[in-house]
Amino acid sequence: MKANITLKVDADLLREARIMAASEGTSVSALLAARLEEIVRERKNYDAARKRALGLLKQGFDLGWSPPPSREELHER
């Protein structure tokens, strides 16, 4: 189902958008709808990636660290 919206833009911007849409063989409405879909998709992908990254950070990483030798161990003679 599609819904209509009203959008106010500067007249010069609308003229440029019409030219751009015509050069791509589409309408301003279709051009804006496609861009809006892209923005929403990118945001969803970003949110999912952020959630995965935060989950990995909470889980932690094994860096193979071990405590350094004590001073006595370093200076054993």
XYZ file of C-alpha atoms in Angstrom:
77
model
C 0.000 0.000 0.000
C 1.326 3.423 -0.876
C 0.546 6.710 0.814
C 0.836 10.276 -0.415
C 2.822 12.972 1.345
C 3.123 16.712 0.873
C 6.596 18.143 0.665
C 7.661 21.777 0.510
C 10.943 22.494 -1.250
C 12.589 25.504 -2.795
C 11.462 26.137 -6.387
C 15.041 26.006 -7.709
C 15.609 22.689 -5.957
C 12.424 21.277 -7.447
C 13.493 22.413 -10.916
C 16.848 20.643 -10.517
C 15.107 17.531 -9.171
C 12.785 17.465 -12.187
C 15.769 17.731 -14.520
C 17.571 14.946 -12.650
C 14.491 12.715 -12.687
C 13.925 13.315 -16.393
C 17.545 12.452 -17.185
C 17.059 9.167 -15.312
C 13.729 8.519 -17.022
C 11.684 8.641 -13.838
C 9.527 11.010 -11.841
C 10.514 13.219 -8.910
C 8.207 11.122 -6.750
C 9.905 7.859 -7.765
C 13.342 9.453 -7.357
C 12.530 10.602 -3.815
C 10.864 7.296 -2.897
C 13.930 5.343 -4.027
C 16.270 7.596 -2.070
C 14.088 7.400 1.036
C 14.054 3.588 0.808
C 17.850 3.647 0.538
C 18.174 5.871 3.617
C 15.890 3.620 5.677
C 17.698 0.449 4.520
C 21.110 1.950 5.366
C 19.876 2.940 8.827
C 18.527 -0.559 9.494
C 21.806 -2.116 8.337
C 23.778 0.305 10.524
C 21.613 -0.445 13.562
C 22.000 -4.209 13.031
C 25.793 -3.902 12.634
C 26.022 -1.710 15.733
C 24.017 -4.232 17.734
C 26.316 -7.070 16.585
C 29.449 -5.056 17.390
C 28.220 -4.136 20.868
C 27.373 -7.798 21.482
C 30.906 -8.795 20.531
C 32.354 -6.129 22.822
C 30.258 -7.381 25.739
C 31.403 -10.912 24.985
C 35.021 -9.782 24.959
C 38.046 -10.857 22.947
C 40.832 -13.228 23.916
C 43.988 -11.235 23.269
C 46.256 -13.954 24.614
C 47.479 -11.725 27.413
C 49.336 -13.161 30.351
C 50.711 -11.237 33.293
C 54.319 -10.173 32.972
C 56.924 -11.923 35.096
C 57.526 -10.498 38.532
C 60.573 -8.407 39.287
C 62.103 -11.309 41.160
C 61.609 -13.646 38.194
C 63.202 -11.118 35.843
C 66.249 -10.634 38.029
C 66.888 -14.239 39.093
C 70.538 -14.995 39.041
